[in-house]
Coordinates of C-alpha atoms (C1' of nucleotides) and ligand atoms in Angstrom, one line a residue:
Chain J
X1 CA 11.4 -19.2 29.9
X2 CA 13.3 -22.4 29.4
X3 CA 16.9 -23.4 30.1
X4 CA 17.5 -24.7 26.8
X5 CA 18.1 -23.1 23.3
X6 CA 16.4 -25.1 21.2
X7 CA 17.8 -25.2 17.4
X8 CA 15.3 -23.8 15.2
X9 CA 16.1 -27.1 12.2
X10 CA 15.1 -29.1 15.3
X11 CA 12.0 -27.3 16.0
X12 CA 10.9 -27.4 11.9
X13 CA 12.1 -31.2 11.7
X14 CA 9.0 -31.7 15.0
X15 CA 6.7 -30.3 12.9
X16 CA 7.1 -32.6 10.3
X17 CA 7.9 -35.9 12.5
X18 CA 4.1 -35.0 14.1
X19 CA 2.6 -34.5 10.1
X20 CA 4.2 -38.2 9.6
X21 CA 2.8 -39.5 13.1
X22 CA -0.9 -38.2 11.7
X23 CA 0.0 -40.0 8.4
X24 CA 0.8 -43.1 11.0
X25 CA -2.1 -42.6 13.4
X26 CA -4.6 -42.1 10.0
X27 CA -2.8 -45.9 8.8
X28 CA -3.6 -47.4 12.1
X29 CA 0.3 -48.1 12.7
X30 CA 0.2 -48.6 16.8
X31 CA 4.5 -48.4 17.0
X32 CA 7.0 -46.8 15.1
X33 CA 11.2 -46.7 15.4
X34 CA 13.6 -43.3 15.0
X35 CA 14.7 -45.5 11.9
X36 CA 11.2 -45.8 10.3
X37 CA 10.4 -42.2 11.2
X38 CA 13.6 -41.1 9.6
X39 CA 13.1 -43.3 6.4
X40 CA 9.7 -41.5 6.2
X41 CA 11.0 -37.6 6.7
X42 CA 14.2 -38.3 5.1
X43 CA 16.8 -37.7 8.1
X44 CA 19.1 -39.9 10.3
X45 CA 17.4 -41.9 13.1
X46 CA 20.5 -40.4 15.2
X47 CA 18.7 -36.9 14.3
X48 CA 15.3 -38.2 15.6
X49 CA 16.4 -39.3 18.8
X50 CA 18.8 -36.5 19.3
X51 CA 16.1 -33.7 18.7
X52 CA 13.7 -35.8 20.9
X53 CA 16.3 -35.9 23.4
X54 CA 15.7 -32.1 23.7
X55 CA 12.3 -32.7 25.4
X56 CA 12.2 -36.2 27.7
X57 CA 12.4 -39.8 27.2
X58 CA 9.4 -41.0 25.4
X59 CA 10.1 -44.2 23.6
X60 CA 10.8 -47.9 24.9
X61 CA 14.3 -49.3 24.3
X62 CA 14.2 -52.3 22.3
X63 CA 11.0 -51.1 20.9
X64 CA 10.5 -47.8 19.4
X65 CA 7.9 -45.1 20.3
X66 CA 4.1 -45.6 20.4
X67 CA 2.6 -43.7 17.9
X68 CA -0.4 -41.9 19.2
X69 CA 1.8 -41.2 22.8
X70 CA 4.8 -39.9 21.0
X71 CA 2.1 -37.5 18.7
X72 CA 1.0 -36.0 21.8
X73 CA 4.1 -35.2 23.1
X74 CA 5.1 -33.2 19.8
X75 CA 1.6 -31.9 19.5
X76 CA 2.4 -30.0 23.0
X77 CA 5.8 -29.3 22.3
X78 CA 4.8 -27.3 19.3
X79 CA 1.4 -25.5 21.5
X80 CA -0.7 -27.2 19.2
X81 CA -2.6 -28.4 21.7
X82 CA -4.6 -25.2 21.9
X83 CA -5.9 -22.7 18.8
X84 CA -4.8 -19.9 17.9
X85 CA -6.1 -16.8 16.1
X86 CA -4.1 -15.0 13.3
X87 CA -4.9 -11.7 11.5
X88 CA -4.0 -11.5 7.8
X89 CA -3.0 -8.2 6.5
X90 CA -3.6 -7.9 2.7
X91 CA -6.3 -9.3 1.1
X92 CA -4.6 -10.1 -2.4
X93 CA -3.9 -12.6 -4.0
X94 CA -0.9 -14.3 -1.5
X95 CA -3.4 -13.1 1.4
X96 CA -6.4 -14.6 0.3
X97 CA -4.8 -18.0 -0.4
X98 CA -4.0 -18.3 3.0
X99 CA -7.2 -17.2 4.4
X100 CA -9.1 -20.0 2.5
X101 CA -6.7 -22.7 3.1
X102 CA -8.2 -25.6 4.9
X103 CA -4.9 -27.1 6.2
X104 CA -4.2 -24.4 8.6
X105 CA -7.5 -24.7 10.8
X106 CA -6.5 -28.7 10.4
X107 CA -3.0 -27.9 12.8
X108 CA -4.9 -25.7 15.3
X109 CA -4.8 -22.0 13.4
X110 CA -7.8 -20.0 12.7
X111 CA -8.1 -16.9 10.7
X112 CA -10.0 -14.5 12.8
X113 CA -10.0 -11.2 10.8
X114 CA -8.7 -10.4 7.2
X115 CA -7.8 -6.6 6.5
X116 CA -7.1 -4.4 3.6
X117 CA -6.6 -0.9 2.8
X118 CA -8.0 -0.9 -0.5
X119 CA -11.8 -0.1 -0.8
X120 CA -12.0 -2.7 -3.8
X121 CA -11.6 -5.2 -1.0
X122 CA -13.2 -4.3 1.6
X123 CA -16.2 -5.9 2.1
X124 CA -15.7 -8.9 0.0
X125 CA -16.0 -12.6 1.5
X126 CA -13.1 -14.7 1.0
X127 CA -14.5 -18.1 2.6
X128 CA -16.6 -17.1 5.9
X129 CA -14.7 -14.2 6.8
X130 CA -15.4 -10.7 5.3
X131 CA -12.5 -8.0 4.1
X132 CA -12.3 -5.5 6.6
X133 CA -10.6 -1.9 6.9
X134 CA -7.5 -1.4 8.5
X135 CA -9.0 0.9 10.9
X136 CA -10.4 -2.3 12.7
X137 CA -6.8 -3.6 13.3
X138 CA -6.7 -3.0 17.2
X139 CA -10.1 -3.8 18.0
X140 CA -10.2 -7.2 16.3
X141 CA -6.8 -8.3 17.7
X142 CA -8.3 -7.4 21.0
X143 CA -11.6 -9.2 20.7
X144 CA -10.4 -11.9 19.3
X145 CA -7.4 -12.7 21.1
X146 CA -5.1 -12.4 18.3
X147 CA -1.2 -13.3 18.6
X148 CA 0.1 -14.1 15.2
X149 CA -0.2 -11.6 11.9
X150 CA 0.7 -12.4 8.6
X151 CA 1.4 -9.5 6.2
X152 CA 1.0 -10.2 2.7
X153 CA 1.1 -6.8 2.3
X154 CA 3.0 -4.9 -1.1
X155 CA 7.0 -4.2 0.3
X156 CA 6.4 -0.7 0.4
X157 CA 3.8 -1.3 3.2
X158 CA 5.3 -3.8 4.9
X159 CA 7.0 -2.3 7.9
X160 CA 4.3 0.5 8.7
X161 CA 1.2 -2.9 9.1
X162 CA 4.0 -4.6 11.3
X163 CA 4.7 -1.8 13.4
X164 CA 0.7 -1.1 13.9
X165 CA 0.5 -5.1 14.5
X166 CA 2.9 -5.1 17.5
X167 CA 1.0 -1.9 18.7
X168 CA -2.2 -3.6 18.9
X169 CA -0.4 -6.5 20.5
X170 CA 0.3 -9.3 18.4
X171 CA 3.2 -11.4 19.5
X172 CA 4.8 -12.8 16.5
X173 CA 4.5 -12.0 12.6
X174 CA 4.9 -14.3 9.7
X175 CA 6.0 -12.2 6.8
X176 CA 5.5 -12.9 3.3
X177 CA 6.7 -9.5 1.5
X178 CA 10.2 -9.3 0.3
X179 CA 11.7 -6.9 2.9
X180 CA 13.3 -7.0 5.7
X181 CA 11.2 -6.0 8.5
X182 CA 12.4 -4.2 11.8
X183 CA 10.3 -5.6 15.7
X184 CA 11.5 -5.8 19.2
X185 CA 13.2 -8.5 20.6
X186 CA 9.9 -10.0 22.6
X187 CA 7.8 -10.0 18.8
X188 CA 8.5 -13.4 16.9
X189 CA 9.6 -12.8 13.4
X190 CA 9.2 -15.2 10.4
X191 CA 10.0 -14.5 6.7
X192 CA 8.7 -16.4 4.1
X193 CA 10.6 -15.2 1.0
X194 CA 9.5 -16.6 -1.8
X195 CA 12.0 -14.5 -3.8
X196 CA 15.0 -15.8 -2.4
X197 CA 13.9 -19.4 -2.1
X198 CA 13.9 -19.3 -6.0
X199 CA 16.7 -17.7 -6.1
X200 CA 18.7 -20.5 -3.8
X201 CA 17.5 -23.0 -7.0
X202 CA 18.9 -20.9 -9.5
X203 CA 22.3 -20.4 -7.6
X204 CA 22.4 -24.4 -7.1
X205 CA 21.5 -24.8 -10.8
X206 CA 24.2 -22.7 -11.8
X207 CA 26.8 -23.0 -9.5
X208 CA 26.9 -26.8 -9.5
X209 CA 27.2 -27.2 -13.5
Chain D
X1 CA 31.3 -28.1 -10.3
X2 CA 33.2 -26.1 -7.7
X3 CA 35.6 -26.8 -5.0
X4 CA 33.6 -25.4 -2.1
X5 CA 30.6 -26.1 -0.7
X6 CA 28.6 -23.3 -0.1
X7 CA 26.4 -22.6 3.4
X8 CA 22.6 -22.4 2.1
X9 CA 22.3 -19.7 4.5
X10 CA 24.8 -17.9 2.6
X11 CA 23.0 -18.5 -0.5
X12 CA 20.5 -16.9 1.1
X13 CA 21.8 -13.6 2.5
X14 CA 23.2 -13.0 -1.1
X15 CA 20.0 -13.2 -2.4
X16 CA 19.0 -10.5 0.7
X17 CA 21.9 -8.4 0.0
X18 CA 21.5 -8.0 -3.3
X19 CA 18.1 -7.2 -3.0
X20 CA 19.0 -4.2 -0.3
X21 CA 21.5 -3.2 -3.3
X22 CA 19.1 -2.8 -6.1
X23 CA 17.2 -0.6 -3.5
X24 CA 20.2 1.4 -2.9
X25 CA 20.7 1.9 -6.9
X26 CA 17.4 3.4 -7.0
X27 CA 18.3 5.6 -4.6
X28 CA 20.8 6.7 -6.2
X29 CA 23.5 5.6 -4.1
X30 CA 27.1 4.6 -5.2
X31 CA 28.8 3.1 -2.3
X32 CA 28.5 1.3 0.2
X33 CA 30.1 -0.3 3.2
X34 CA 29.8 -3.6 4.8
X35 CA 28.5 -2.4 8.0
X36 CA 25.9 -0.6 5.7
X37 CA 24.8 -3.3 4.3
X38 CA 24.9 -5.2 7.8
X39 CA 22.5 -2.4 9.2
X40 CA 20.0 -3.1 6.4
X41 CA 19.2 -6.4 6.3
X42 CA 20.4 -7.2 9.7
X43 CA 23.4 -9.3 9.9
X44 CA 26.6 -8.4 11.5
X45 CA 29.2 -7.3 9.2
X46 CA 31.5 -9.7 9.3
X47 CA 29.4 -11.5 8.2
X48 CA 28.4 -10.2 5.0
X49 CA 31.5 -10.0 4.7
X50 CA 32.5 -13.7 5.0
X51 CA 29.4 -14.3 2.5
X52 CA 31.0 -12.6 -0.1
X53 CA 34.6 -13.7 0.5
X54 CA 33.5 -17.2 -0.8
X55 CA 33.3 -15.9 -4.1
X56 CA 35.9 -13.3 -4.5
X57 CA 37.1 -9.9 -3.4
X58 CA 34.6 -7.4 -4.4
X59 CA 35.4 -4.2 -2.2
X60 CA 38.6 -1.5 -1.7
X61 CA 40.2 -1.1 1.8
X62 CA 38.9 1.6 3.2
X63 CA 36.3 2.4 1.0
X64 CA 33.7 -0.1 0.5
X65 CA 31.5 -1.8 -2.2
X66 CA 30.7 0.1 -5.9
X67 CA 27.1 -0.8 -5.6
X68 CA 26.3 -1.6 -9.2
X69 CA 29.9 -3.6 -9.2
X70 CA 29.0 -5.6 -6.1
X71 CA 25.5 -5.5 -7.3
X72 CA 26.6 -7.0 -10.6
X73 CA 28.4 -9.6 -8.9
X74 CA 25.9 -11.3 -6.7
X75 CA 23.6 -11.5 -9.8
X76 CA 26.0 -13.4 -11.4
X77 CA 26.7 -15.6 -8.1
X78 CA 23.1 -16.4 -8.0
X79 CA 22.8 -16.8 -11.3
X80 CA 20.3 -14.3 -12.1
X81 CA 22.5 -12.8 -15.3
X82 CA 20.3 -15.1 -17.3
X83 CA 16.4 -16.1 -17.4
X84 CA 15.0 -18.9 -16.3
X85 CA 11.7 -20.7 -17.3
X86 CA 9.6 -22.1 -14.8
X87 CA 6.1 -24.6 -15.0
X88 CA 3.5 -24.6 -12.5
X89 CA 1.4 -27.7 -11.6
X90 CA -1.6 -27.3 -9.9
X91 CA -3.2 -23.9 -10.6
X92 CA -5.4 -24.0 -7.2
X93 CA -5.2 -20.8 -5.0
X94 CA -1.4 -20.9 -4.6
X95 CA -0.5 -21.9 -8.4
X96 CA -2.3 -19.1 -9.4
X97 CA -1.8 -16.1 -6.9
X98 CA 2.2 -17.7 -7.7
X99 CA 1.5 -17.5 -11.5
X100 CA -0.1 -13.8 -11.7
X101 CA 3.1 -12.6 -9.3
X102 CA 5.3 -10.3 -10.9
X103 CA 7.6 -10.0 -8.5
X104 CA 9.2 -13.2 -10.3
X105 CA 9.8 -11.5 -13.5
X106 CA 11.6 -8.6 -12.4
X107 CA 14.5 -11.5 -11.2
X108 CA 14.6 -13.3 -14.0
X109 CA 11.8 -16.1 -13.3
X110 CA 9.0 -16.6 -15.8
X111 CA 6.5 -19.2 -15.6
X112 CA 6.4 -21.1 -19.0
X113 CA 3.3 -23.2 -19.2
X114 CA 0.7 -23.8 -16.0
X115 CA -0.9 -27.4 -15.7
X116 CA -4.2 -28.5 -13.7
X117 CA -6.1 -31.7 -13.9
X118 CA -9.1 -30.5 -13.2
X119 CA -11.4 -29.8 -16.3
X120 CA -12.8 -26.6 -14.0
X121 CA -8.9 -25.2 -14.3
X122 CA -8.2 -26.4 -18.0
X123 CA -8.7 -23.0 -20.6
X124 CA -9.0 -20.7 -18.1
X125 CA -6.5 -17.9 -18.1
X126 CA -4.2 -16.9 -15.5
X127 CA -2.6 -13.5 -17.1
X128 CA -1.7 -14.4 -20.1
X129 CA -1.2 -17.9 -19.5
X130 CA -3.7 -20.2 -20.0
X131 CA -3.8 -23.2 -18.0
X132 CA -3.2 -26.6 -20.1
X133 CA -4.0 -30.2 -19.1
X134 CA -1.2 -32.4 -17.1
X135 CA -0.5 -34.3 -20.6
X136 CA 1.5 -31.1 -22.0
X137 CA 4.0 -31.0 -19.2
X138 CA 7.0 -32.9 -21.6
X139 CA 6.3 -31.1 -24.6
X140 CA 6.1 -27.8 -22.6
X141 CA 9.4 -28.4 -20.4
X142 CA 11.1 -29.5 -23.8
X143 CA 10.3 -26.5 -26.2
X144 CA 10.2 -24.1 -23.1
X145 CA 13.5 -25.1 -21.5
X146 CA 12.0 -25.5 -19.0
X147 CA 14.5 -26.2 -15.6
X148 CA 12.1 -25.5 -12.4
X149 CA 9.1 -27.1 -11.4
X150 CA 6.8 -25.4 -8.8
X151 CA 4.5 -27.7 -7.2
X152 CA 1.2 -26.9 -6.0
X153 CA -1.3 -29.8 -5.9
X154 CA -2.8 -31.6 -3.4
X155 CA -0.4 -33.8 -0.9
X156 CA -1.7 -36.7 -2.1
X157 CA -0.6 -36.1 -6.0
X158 CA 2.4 -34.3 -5.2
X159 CA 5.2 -36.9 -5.5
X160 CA 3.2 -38.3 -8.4
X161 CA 3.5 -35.1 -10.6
X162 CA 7.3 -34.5 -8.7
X163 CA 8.4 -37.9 -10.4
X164 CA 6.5 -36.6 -14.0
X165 CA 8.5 -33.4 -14.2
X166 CA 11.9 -34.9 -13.1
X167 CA 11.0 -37.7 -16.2
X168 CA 10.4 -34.8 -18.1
X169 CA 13.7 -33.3 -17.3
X170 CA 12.8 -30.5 -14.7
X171 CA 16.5 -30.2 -12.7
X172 CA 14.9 -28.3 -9.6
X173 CA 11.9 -28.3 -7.5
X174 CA 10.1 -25.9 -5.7
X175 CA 7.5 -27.9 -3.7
X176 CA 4.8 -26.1 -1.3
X177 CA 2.3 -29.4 -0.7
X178 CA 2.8 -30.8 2.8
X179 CA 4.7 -33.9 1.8
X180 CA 8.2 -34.7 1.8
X181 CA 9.0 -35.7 -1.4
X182 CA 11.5 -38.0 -2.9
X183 CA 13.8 -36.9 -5.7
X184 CA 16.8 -38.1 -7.3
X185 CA 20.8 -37.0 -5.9
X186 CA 21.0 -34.9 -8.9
X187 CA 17.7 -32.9 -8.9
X188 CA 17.6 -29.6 -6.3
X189 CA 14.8 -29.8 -3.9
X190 CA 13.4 -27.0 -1.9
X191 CA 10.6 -27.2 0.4
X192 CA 8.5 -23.9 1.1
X193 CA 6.2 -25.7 4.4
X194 CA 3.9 -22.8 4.9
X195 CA 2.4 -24.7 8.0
X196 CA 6.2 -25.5 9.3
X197 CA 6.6 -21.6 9.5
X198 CA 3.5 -21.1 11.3
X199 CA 4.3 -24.0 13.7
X200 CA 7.9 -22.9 14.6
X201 CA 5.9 -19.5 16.0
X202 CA 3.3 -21.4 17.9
X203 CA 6.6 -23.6 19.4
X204 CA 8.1 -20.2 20.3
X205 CA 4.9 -18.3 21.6
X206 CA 4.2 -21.6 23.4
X207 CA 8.1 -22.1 24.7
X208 CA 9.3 -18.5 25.5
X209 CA 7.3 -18.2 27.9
Chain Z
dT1 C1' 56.1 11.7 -0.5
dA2 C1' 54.9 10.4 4.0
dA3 C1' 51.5 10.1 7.4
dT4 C1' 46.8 9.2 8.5
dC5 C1' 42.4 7.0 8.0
dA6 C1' 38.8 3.8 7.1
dT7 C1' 37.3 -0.6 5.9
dT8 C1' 38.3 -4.8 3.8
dG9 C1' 39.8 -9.7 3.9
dC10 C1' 41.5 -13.1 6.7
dT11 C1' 43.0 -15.9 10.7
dC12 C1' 41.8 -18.0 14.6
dA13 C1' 38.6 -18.8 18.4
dA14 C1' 34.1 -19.8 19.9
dT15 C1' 29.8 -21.6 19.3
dG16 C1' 26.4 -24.6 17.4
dT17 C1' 24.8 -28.8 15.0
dT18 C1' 25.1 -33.5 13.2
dT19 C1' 27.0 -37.9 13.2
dC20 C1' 29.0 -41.9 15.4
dA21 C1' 29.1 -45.6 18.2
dC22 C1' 27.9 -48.1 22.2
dA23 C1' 26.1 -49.0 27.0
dA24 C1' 21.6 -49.5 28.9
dA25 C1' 17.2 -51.2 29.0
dA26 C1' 13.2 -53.7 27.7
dG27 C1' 10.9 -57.4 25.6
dA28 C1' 11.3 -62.1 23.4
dT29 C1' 13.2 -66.7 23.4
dT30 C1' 15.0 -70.8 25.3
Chain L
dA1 C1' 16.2 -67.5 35.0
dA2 C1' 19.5 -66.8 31.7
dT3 C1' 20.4 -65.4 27.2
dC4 C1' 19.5 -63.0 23.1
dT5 C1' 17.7 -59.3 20.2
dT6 C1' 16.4 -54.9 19.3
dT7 C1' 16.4 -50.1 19.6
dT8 C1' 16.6 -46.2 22.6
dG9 C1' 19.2 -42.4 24.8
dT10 C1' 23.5 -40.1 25.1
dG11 C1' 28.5 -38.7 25.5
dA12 C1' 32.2 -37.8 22.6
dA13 C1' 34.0 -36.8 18.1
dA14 C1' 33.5 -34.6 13.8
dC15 C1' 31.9 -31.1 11.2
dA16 C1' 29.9 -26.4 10.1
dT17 C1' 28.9 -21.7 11.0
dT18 C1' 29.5 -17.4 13.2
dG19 C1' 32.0 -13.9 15.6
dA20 C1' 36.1 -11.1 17.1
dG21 C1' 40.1 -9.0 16.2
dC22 C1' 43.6 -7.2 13.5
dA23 C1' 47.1 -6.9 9.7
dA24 C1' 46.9 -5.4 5.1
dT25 C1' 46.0 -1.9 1.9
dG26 C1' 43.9 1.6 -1.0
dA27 C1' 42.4 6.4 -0.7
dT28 C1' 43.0 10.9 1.3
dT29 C1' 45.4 14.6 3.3
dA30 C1' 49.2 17.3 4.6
Ligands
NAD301 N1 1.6 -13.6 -4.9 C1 2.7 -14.2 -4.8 O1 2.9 -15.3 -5.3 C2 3.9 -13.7 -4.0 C3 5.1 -14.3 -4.2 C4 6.2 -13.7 -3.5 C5 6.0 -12.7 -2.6 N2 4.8 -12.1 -2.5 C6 4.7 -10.9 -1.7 O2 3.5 -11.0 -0.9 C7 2.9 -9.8 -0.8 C8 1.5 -9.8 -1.3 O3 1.5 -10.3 -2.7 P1 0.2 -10.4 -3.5 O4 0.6 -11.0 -4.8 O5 -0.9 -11.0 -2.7 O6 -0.1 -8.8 -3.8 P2 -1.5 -8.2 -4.2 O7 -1.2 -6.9 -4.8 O8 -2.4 -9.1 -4.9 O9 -2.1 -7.9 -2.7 C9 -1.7 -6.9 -1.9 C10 -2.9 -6.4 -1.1 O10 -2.4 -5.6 -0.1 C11 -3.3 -4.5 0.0 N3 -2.6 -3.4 0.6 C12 -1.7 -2.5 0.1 N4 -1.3 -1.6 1.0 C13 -1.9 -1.9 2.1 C14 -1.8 -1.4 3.4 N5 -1.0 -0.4 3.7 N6 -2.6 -2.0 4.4 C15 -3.4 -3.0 4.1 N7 -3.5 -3.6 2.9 C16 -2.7 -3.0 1.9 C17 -3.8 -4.2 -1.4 O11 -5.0 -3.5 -1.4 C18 -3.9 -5.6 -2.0 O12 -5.1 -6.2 -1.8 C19 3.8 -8.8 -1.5 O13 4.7 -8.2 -0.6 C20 4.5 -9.7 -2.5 O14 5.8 -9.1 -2.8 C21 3.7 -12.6 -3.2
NAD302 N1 -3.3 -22.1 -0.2 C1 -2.5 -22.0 0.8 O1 -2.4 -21.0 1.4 C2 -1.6 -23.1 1.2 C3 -0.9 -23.1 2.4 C4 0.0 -24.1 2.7 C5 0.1 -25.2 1.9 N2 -0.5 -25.2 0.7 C6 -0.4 -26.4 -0.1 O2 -0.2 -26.0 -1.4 C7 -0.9 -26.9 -2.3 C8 -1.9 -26.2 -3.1 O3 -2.8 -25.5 -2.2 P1 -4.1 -24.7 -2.8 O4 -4.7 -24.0 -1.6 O5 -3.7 -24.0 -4.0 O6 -5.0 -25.9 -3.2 P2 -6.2 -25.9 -4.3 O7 -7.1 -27.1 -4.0 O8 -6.8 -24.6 -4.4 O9 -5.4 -26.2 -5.6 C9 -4.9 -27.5 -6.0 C10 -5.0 -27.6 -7.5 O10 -4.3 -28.8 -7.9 C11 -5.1 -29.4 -8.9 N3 -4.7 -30.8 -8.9 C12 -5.1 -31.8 -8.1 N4 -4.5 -33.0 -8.4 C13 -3.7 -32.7 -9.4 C14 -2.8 -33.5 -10.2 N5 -2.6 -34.8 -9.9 N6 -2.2 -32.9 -11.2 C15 -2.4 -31.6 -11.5 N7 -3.2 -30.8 -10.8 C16 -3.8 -31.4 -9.8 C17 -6.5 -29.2 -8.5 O11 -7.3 -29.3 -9.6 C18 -6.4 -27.7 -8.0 O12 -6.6 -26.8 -9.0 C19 -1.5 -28.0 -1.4 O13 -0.6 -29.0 -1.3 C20 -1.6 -27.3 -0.1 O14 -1.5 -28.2 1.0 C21 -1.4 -24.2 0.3

DNA sequence: TAATCATTGCTCAATGTTTCACAAAAGATT
DNA sequence: AATCTTTTGTGAAACATTGAGCAATGATTA
C-alpha cells in the first residue's frame, strides 16, 4: 500500500517508455534524454520526467538517463521483474490468439491453463497448452499460482466465468467481452472493448467533418 | 467541425451507454433514468448525465430517458446511423479472429477487403472474404470506401503498411502491433496495446500491495 | 387548477493531469 | 578553478474532468 495515487495514463505511458528502452538497449544506445524518449513515444519530455518523478530520481542532470539503469527501474515499477501466470477463459477465436502469442511470454506473462465449456474444444492444443474443461478452473489457478484471468468468453457468459475466477482466487481480470462486468474492490478490473474503441473512430470521423 | 471539444472518455461511455440501451430494448423496456443507466454500466449519474448534455437535452424532468429516443440519439452521436467499411492488413491470428467477428457488423463495421503478404495467407478464405495480396489495398480502399484501417502485422511492418493506407486515403487507424506509429494531424489514430493492458495489472498487483 | 413529486440540466466547487519555466546539478571547456 | 553548457527535477500555473447540490420543469395527483 503506497502513499501515492498513481495516474493510470502515467502507468500505460511506463509501459511503453520500457518497450522504447528495449528498442534502445537492442540498438546499443548506452544514454538517452526525456527529449529523445519523448520524440520516440510521441509525448512531452515535461511528461517523461513528471511521470518519472512519481517513482525517484534516476537520471543525471546535464546528461540524461542511462539506458539499461533507467529499464530496470521501469521493469520493477511495472513487477516485471518476476512472471506471472494467467488463465484464459474461452478458447475461441479472441482466446486462442492470445494464448499463442509470443510477445506476452517476451514481457514476463505466461499462459498456464486455457479453458472452455464447449466439448468441441476441449482437448485441442493451441501451441503447448491443451483446452481444458471448466471444471478444472480452481485446481489450476491453485497449482499454478494463477493471478490474472482473461475472459474471452461470449457476453452472455461473461460475468458467471469472472465470478468463478475471483472464487478460485485470481486477483485481477482482463476482459475482452463487451459487458460490463461486476468484482470487488480488491479484484483488478481491465476492459479491452474492442467495440467501443471502433466506435471512438467513427464518432471522430463524423463528428469532426 | 464543432465548437467543443469532446472528452475521449466521454466518447467512450456513449458508446457503453448505448450499448446498455440496446439491451434494455430487448428487454422490452421503455424508460429509463439516469441513475439507471448509472447502475448499469457503473458510472455515477451525474455523470452520464454531463456525457449527454454535450450534445443536447435528451430526457423530461422528472421522468427520464425514452429508450429508443435516447437510444436513437447516441447512434447518431457516434455516428453509427450509417455503415462503415473497414480493411484488415495482416491476416495473422488477430487479423483473422478480428475479421470472422460479428460482433462488428451488428454496429455498423464491415470489413471490406483483408490483405497479407505472405503467399501462405494469400487465397485463403476468412468467411467470405478471401484474403488478397498487399498490392490491392488502393484499389480496394477506393471502390470500397474504404475509411478505417485495422492493423495487424508484425511491429516491424506496421508503420510501413500505416503510411500505405493513409497514401491510399484511409482517414483512421486502428493499430494493435506494439509500435507507436506516426500519422499525419488529420488522420485519427487509436492504439489497442494488448501488452499495455496486461502491464497496468501487473503495475497494480505489484503496487497495491 | 394548484400542489406535489421525481429527475433532469446546469452551476460551481473540487479534484486530477499536463504544461511551463527555471533553479539546480553535473560534466565539459578554458 | 572558474565558467559554460546541458538536461534533470519540480513548484506553480493552466487546463481538463468529475462530483455535489439544487433550481427548473414536466408529469401526476388531488
Ligand atoms: N473475435 C474478436 O475479434 C472479438 C472482437 C471484439 C470482442 N470480442 C469478444 O471476445 C469474446 C470472445 O470472442 P470470440 O470471437 O473469440 O468468440 P468465439 O465464439 O470464437 O469464442 C468463445 C469461446 O467461449 C467458449 N464459451 C462459451 N461459453 C463459455 C463458458 N460459459 N465457459 C467457458 N467457455 C465458454 C465457447 O465454447 C467458445 O470457444 C466475446 O465476448 C466477443 O464479444 C471478440
Ligand atoms: N495475437 C495476439 O494475441 C496479439 C497480442 C498483442 C499484440 N499483438 C500484435 O498484433 C499483431 C499481429 O499479431 P498476430 O499474433 O496476429 O501475428 P501473426 O504473426 O499471426 O500475424 C501477422 C500477419 O501479418 C502478415 N504480415 C507480415 N508482414 C506484413 C506486411 N508487411 N504486410 C502485410 N502483412 C504482413 C504475416 O504474413 C502474418 O499473416 C502483431 O503486431 C502483434 O504484436 C497480437
Amino acid at each position: 500500500m503506497k502513499a501515492y495515487k498513481i495516474p493510470e495514463a502515467t502507468v500505460m505511458r511506463l509501459s511503453i517508455y520500457s518497450r522504447y528502452l528495449h528498442q534502445l538497449i537492442d540498438d546499443g544506445v548506452k544514454s538517452v534524454s526525456s527529449d529523445e524518449i519523448a520524440h520516440g513515444v510521441g509525448v512531452s519530455s515535461a511528461q517523461v520526467r513528471k511521470d518519472l518523478a512519481y517513482f525517484g530520481e534516476f537520471g543525471t542532470r546535464g546528461v540524461g538517463y542511462k539506458v539499461e539503469v533507467l529499464y530496470g527501474h521501469l521493469m520493477k515499477i511495472l513487477g516485471l521483474d518476476r512472471r506471472w501466470c494467467a488463465i484464459i477463459i474461452g478458447a475461441g477465436k479472441l482466446g486462442s490468439a492470445l494464448a499463442l502469442y509470443q510477445g506476452f511470454a517476451a514481457r514476463g506473462f505466461n499462459v498456464g491453463a486455457i479453458l472452455d465449456a464447449s466439448p468441441d474444444k476441449i482437448g485441442t492444443k493451441l501451441g503447448e497448452i491443451e483446452v481444458e474443461p471448466l471444471e478444472m478452473m480452481a485446481q489450476r489457478i491453485e497449482e499454478k499460482n494463477i493471478t490474472i484471468g482473461i475472459v474471452t468468453v461470449p457476453a452472455s457468459a461473461a460475468q458467471e466465468v469472472t465470478d468463478k475466477l475471483i472464487e478460485s482466487g485470481v486477483k485481477a481480470i482482463l476482459n475482452f467481452s463487451p459487458r460490463v462486468l461486476k468484482v470487488p474492490g480488491n479484484v483488478i478490473l481491465r476492459n479491452v472493448d474492442l467495440s467501443v474503441n471502433l466506435e471512438v473512430l467513427s464518432f471522430n470521423l463524423n463528428y469532426l467533418k
